[in-house]
PDB file of C-alpha atoms in Angstrom:
ATOM      1  CA  UNK B   1      52.885  30.026   3.766  1.00 94.00           C
ATOM      2  CA  UNK B   2      55.139  30.711   0.740  1.00 95.00           C
ATOM      3  CA  UNK B   3      56.157  34.062   2.235  1.00 95.00           C
ATOM      4  CA  UNK B   4      57.808  32.216   5.100  1.00 94.00           C
ATOM      5  CA  UNK B   5      60.103  30.248   2.817  1.00 95.00           C
ATOM      6  CA  UNK B   6      62.591  33.124   3.001  1.00 94.00           C
ATOM      7  CA  UNK B   7      62.948  33.024   6.778  1.00 94.00           C
ATOM      8  CA  UNK B   8      66.188  31.666   8.110  1.00 91.00           C
ATOM      9  CA  UNK B   9      66.051  28.315   9.952  1.00 90.00           C
ATOM     10  CA  UNK B  10      66.833  30.099  13.192  1.00 88.00           C
ATOM     11  CA  UNK B  11      63.743  32.189  12.900  1.00 91.00           C
ATOM     12  CA  UNK B  12      61.547  29.260  11.909  1.00 93.00           C
ATOM     13  CA  UNK B  13      62.848  27.352  14.954  1.00 90.00           C
ATOM     14  CA  UNK B  14      62.192  30.293  17.094  1.00 91.00           C
ATOM     15  CA  UNK B  15      58.616  30.381  15.855  1.00 93.00           C
ATOM     16  CA  UNK B  16      58.143  26.687  16.508  1.00 93.00           C
ATOM     17  CA  UNK B  17      59.412  26.963  20.075  1.00 90.00           C
ATOM     18  CA  UNK B  18      57.506  30.157  20.945  1.00 92.00           C
ATOM     19  CA  UNK B  19      54.304  28.777  19.554  1.00 94.00           C
ATOM     20  CA  UNK B  20      54.640  25.520  21.466  1.00 90.00           C
ATOM     21  CA  UNK B  21      55.379  27.421  24.673  1.00 89.00           C
ATOM     22  CA  UNK B  22      52.441  29.758  24.106  1.00 92.00           C
ATOM     23  CA  UNK B  23      50.241  26.653  24.306  1.00 91.00           C
ATOM     24  CA  UNK B  24      52.158  25.178  27.242  1.00 85.00           C
ATOM     25  CA  UNK B  25      51.696  28.345  29.331  1.00 86.00           C
ATOM     26  CA  UNK B  26      47.935  28.228  28.811  1.00 88.00           C
ATOM     27  CA  UNK B  27      47.726  24.474  29.249  1.00 85.00           C
ATOM     28  CA  UNK B  28      49.916  23.801  32.228  1.00 79.00           C
ATOM     29  CA  UNK B  29      47.950  25.633  34.744  1.00 76.00           C
ATOM     30  CA  UNK B  30      45.314  24.376  37.252  1.00 74.00           C
ATOM     31  CA  UNK B  31      42.615  21.839  36.612  1.00 76.00           C
ATOM     32  CA  UNK B  32      39.330  23.652  35.973  1.00 85.00           C
ATOM     33  CA  UNK B  33      37.544  20.995  34.035  1.00 87.00           C
ATOM     34  CA  UNK B  34      38.000  22.804  30.588  1.00 86.00           C
ATOM     35  CA  UNK B  35      37.988  19.675  28.556  1.00 87.00           C
ATOM     36  CA  UNK B  36      37.530  21.515  25.155  1.00 91.00           C
ATOM     37  CA  UNK B  37      40.490  23.779  25.925  1.00 91.00           C
ATOM     38  CA  UNK B  38      42.614  20.916  27.128  1.00 86.00           C
ATOM     39  CA  UNK B  39      41.939  18.772  24.055  1.00 88.00           C
ATOM     40  CA  UNK B  40      42.573  21.770  21.723  1.00 93.00           C
ATOM     41  CA  UNK B  41      45.854  22.553  23.467  1.00 89.00           C
ATOM     42  CA  UNK B  42      46.950  18.953  23.279  1.00 86.00           C
ATOM     43  CA  UNK B  43      46.170  18.874  19.598  1.00 91.00           C
ATOM     44  CA  UNK B  44      48.031  22.047  18.917  1.00 93.00           C
ATOM     45  CA  UNK B  45      51.133  20.832  20.822  1.00 89.00           C
ATOM     46  CA  UNK B  46      51.062  17.583  18.822  1.00 87.00           C
ATOM     47  CA  UNK B  47      50.832  19.436  15.492  1.00 93.00           C
ATOM     48  CA  UNK B  48      53.416  22.068  16.316  1.00 92.00           C
ATOM     49  CA  UNK B  49      55.846  19.343  17.447  1.00 86.00           C
ATOM     50  CA  UNK B  50      55.247  17.216  14.349  1.00 88.00           C
ATOM     51  CA  UNK B  51      55.361  19.998  11.805  1.00 93.00           C
ATOM     52  CA  UNK B  52      58.196  21.742  13.723  1.00 90.00           C
ATOM     53  CA  UNK B  53      60.395  18.684  13.337  1.00 86.00           C
ATOM     54  CA  UNK B  54      59.658  18.445   9.591  1.00 92.00           C
ATOM     55  CA  UNK B  55      59.854  22.119   8.618  1.00 92.00           C
ATOM     56  CA  UNK B  56      63.676  22.458   9.278  1.00 87.00           C
ATOM     57  CA  UNK B  57      64.321  19.566   6.881  1.00 89.00           C
ATOM     58  CA  UNK B  58      61.650  20.552   4.351  1.00 93.00           C
ATOM     59  CA  UNK B  59      61.740  24.346   4.385  1.00 93.00           C
ATOM     60  CA  UNK B  60      59.674  24.847   1.202  1.00 96.00           C
ATOM     61  CA  UNK B  61      56.966  22.236   1.811  1.00 97.00           C
ATOM     62  CA  UNK B  62      53.715  24.271   1.569  1.00 98.00           C
ATOM     63  CA  UNK B  63      51.651  21.789   3.605  1.00 98.00           C
ATOM     64  CA  UNK B  64      54.050  21.718   6.436  1.00 97.00           C
ATOM     65  CA  UNK B  65      54.249  25.568   6.532  1.00 97.00           C
ATOM     66  CA  UNK B  66      50.453  25.909   6.216  1.00 98.00           C
ATOM     67  CA  UNK B  67      49.795  23.501   9.151  1.00 98.00           C
ATOM     68  CA  UNK B  68      52.460  25.145  11.227  1.00 96.00           C
ATOM     69  CA  UNK B  69      51.141  28.572  10.595  1.00 96.00           C
ATOM     70  CA  UNK B  70      47.555  27.618  11.463  1.00 97.00           C
ATOM     71  CA  UNK B  71      48.689  25.866  14.640  1.00 97.00           C
ATOM     72  CA  UNK B  72      50.823  28.932  15.642  1.00 96.00           C
ATOM     73  CA  UNK B  73      47.882  31.252  14.984  1.00 96.00           C
ATOM     74  CA  UNK B  74      45.801  29.171  17.275  1.00 96.00           C
ATOM     75  CA  UNK B  75      48.495  28.932  19.913  1.00 95.00           C
ATOM     76  CA  UNK B  76      47.769  32.594  20.842  1.00 89.00           C
ATOM     77  CA  UNK B  77      44.452  33.623  19.484  1.00 89.00           C
ATOM     78  CA  UNK B  78      42.833  33.354  22.967  1.00 84.00           C
ATOM     79  CA  UNK B  79      40.493  30.334  22.210  1.00 90.00           C
ATOM     80  CA  UNK B  80      42.520  27.895  24.281  1.00 91.00           C
ATOM     81  CA  UNK B  81      42.831  30.396  27.173  1.00 90.00           C
ATOM     82  CA  UNK B  82      39.095  31.035  27.640  1.00 90.00           C
ATOM     83  CA  UNK B  83      38.001  30.093  31.111  1.00 88.00           C
ATOM     84  CA  UNK B  84      41.386  28.776  32.207  1.00 87.00           C
ATOM     85  CA  UNK B  85      44.045  30.358  34.423  1.00 83.00           C
ATOM     86  CA  UNK B  86      47.169  31.214  32.424  1.00 85.00           C
ATOM     87  CA  UNK B  87      50.713  31.324  33.499  1.00 81.00           C
ATOM     88  CA  UNK B  88      53.023  33.590  31.424  1.00 86.00           C
ATOM     89  CA  UNK B  89      55.950  33.595  33.923  1.00 84.00           C
ATOM     90  CA  UNK B  90      58.380  32.144  31.451  1.00 86.00           C
ATOM     91  CA  UNK B  91      57.448  34.830  28.916  1.00 89.00           C
ATOM     92  CA  UNK B  92      57.765  37.658  31.417  1.00 90.00           C
ATOM     93  CA  UNK B  93      61.192  36.622  32.546  1.00 91.00           C
ATOM     94  CA  UNK B  94      62.180  35.895  29.000  1.00 91.00           C
ATOM     95  CA  UNK B  95      61.551  39.455  27.950  1.00 92.00           C
ATOM     96  CA  UNK B  96      64.026  40.635  30.491  1.00 92.00           C
ATOM     97  CA  UNK B  97      66.651  38.222  29.347  1.00 90.00           C
ATOM     98  CA  UNK B  98      66.145  39.194  25.692  1.00 91.00           C
ATOM     99  CA  UNK B  99      66.522  42.837  26.559  1.00 92.00           C
ATOM    100  CA  UNK B 100      69.521  42.437  28.755  1.00 90.00           C
ATOM    101  CA  UNK B 101      71.520  39.884  26.763  1.00 88.00           C
ATOM    102  CA  UNK B 102      70.187  40.084  23.238  1.00 88.00           C
ATOM    103  CA  UNK B 103      69.104  36.497  23.109  1.00 87.00           C
ATOM    104  CA  UNK B 104      66.198  35.476  20.862  1.00 90.00           C
ATOM    105  CA  UNK B 105      62.860  35.358  22.575  1.00 91.00           C
ATOM    106  CA  UNK B 106      62.517  31.587  21.992  1.00 89.00           C
ATOM    107  CA  UNK B 107      65.950  30.949  23.369  1.00 86.00           C
ATOM    108  CA  UNK B 108      65.049  32.517  26.684  1.00 88.00           C
ATOM    109  CA  UNK B 109      61.780  30.593  26.882  1.00 88.00           C
ATOM    110  CA  UNK B 110      63.468  27.241  26.285  1.00 84.00           C
ATOM    111  CA  UNK B 111      66.078  28.008  28.966  1.00 82.00           C
ATOM    112  CA  UNK B 112      63.526  29.261  31.481  1.00 84.00           C
ATOM    113  CA  UNK B 113      60.474  26.959  31.029  1.00 80.00           C
ATOM    114  CA  UNK B 114      62.095  23.842  32.663  1.00 77.00           C
ATOM    115  CA  UNK B 115      62.975  25.843  35.777  1.00 78.00           C
ATOM    116  CA  UNK B 116      59.553  27.305  36.033  1.00 78.00           C
ATOM    117  CA  UNK B 117      57.903  23.973  35.637  1.00 72.00           C
ATOM    118  CA  UNK B 118      60.338  22.533  38.335  1.00 73.00           C
ATOM    119  CA  UNK B 119      59.577  25.412  40.680  1.00 74.00           C
ATOM    120  CA  UNK B 120      55.765  25.121  40.091  1.00 71.00           C
ATOM    121  CA  UNK B 121      55.747  21.266  39.959  1.00 66.00           C
ATOM    122  CA  UNK B 122      53.165  20.843  42.795  1.00 68.00           C
ATOM    123  CA  UNK B 123      50.774  23.439  41.402  1.00 66.00           C
ATOM    124  CA  UNK B 124      51.043  22.136  37.802  1.00 63.00           C
ATOM    125  CA  UNK B 125      51.096  18.397  38.571  1.00 65.00           C
ATOM    126  CA  UNK B 126      47.711  17.553  37.116  1.00 62.00           C
ATOM    127  CA  UNK B 127      48.447  18.781  33.587  1.00 64.00           C
ATOM    128  CA  UNK B 128      52.140  17.820  33.733  1.00 63.00           C
ATOM    129  CA  UNK B 129      51.132  14.202  34.179  1.00 63.00           C
ATOM    130  CA  UNK B 130      48.709  14.458  31.250  1.00 66.00           C
ATOM    131  CA  UNK B 131      51.283  16.147  29.082  1.00 64.00           C
ATOM    132  CA  UNK B 132      53.996  13.573  29.994  1.00 60.00           C
ATOM    133  CA  UNK B 133      51.705  10.695  29.080  1.00 59.00           C
ATOM    134  CA  UNK B 134      50.562  12.378  25.866  1.00 58.00           C
ATOM    135  CA  UNK B 135      53.994  13.236  24.634  1.00 54.00           C
ATOM    136  CA  UNK B 136      56.072  10.317  25.967  1.00 51.00           C
ATOM    137  CA  UNK B 137      56.187   8.834  22.515  1.00 45.00           C
ATOM    138  CA  UNK B 138      56.778  12.072  20.671  1.00 48.00           C
ATOM    139  CA  UNK B 139      59.367  13.384  23.003  1.00 49.00           C
ATOM    140  CA  UNK B 140      58.125  16.996  22.588  1.00 50.00           C
ATOM    141  CA  UNK B 141      59.859  18.160  25.768  1.00 48.00           C
ATOM    142  CA  UNK B 142      63.160  16.637  24.546  1.00 47.00           C
ATOM    143  CA  UNK B 143      62.552  18.178  21.081  1.00 50.00           C
ATOM    144  CA  UNK B 144      62.601  21.703  22.507  1.00 53.00           C
ATOM    145  CA  UNK B 145      65.942  21.223  24.147  1.00 48.00           C
ATOM    146  CA  UNK B 146      67.696  19.287  21.407  1.00 45.00           C
ATOM    147  CA  UNK B 147      66.603  21.781  18.726  1.00 51.00           C
ATOM    148  CA  UNK B 148      67.536  24.795  20.630  1.00 50.00           C
ATOM    149  CA  UNK B 149      70.830  23.449  21.822  1.00 47.00           C
ATOM    150  CA  UNK B 150      71.803  22.471  18.209  1.00 46.00           C
ATOM    151  CA  UNK B 151      70.551  25.736  16.618  1.00 47.00           C
ATOM    152  CA  UNK B 152      71.702  28.189  19.273  1.00 47.00           C
ATOM    153  CA  UNK B 153      74.757  26.537  20.739  1.00 44.00           C
ATOM    154  CA  UNK B 154      77.098  29.178  19.231  1.00 44.00           C
ATOM    155  CA  UNK B 155      74.773  32.103  20.088  1.00 47.00           C
ATOM    156  CA  UNK B 156      74.083  31.699  23.780  1.00 47.00           C
ATOM    157  CA  UNK B 157      76.040  33.962  26.070  1.00 47.00           C
ATOM    158  CA  UNK B 158      76.496  31.190  28.636  1.00 50.00           C
ATOM    159  CA  UNK B 159      78.552  33.021  31.181  1.00 47.00           C
ATOM    160  CA  UNK B 160      76.334  36.065  31.363  1.00 50.00           C
ATOM    161  CA  UNK B 161      73.197  33.901  31.337  1.00 51.00           C
ATOM    162  CA  UNK B 162      74.550  31.570  34.047  1.00 51.00           C
ATOM    163  CA  UNK B 163      75.502  34.614  36.162  1.00 49.00           C
ATOM    164  CA  UNK B 164      72.014  36.044  35.910  1.00 52.00           C
ATOM    165  CA  UNK B 165      70.314  32.788  36.742  1.00 53.00           C
ATOM    166  CA  UNK B 166      72.550  32.258  39.742  1.00 52.00           C
ATOM    167  CA  UNK B 167      71.810  35.778  40.988  1.00 49.00           C
TER     168      UNK B 167
END
């Protein structure tokens, strides 16, 4: 964890958002009665949220970094995706936006995920309801947007991105 102390806040925030969305894209799929994967995903989202909020204010706290690193590792080590359908649509579209506009990967995910979730609302309704109940108190969904807006406000190429999204 100490090696990560030298990372700029922007990259730390990118890691938090990307890790969280890795879990979301494996969790918000279709109900397949994968109770272990669901519970593990919910725990990872909670930890990533809680430690992600703290890490920007306490950048050299070893325990925060250690918990965040372990949660991020588990966000994409394939355990939570075993036996469940996965939806990486936000990631696939995000790669294109990163390449075309030079935005950070996590920026594109935070911009795209709400639209993907809205478009796929009916298909993802089961887990969205669980996620909403689980995170109503924590405000994880709001956290993604508030953090990204404040950190990236000056970096987003709004006109180009808006034009691309309209097209």
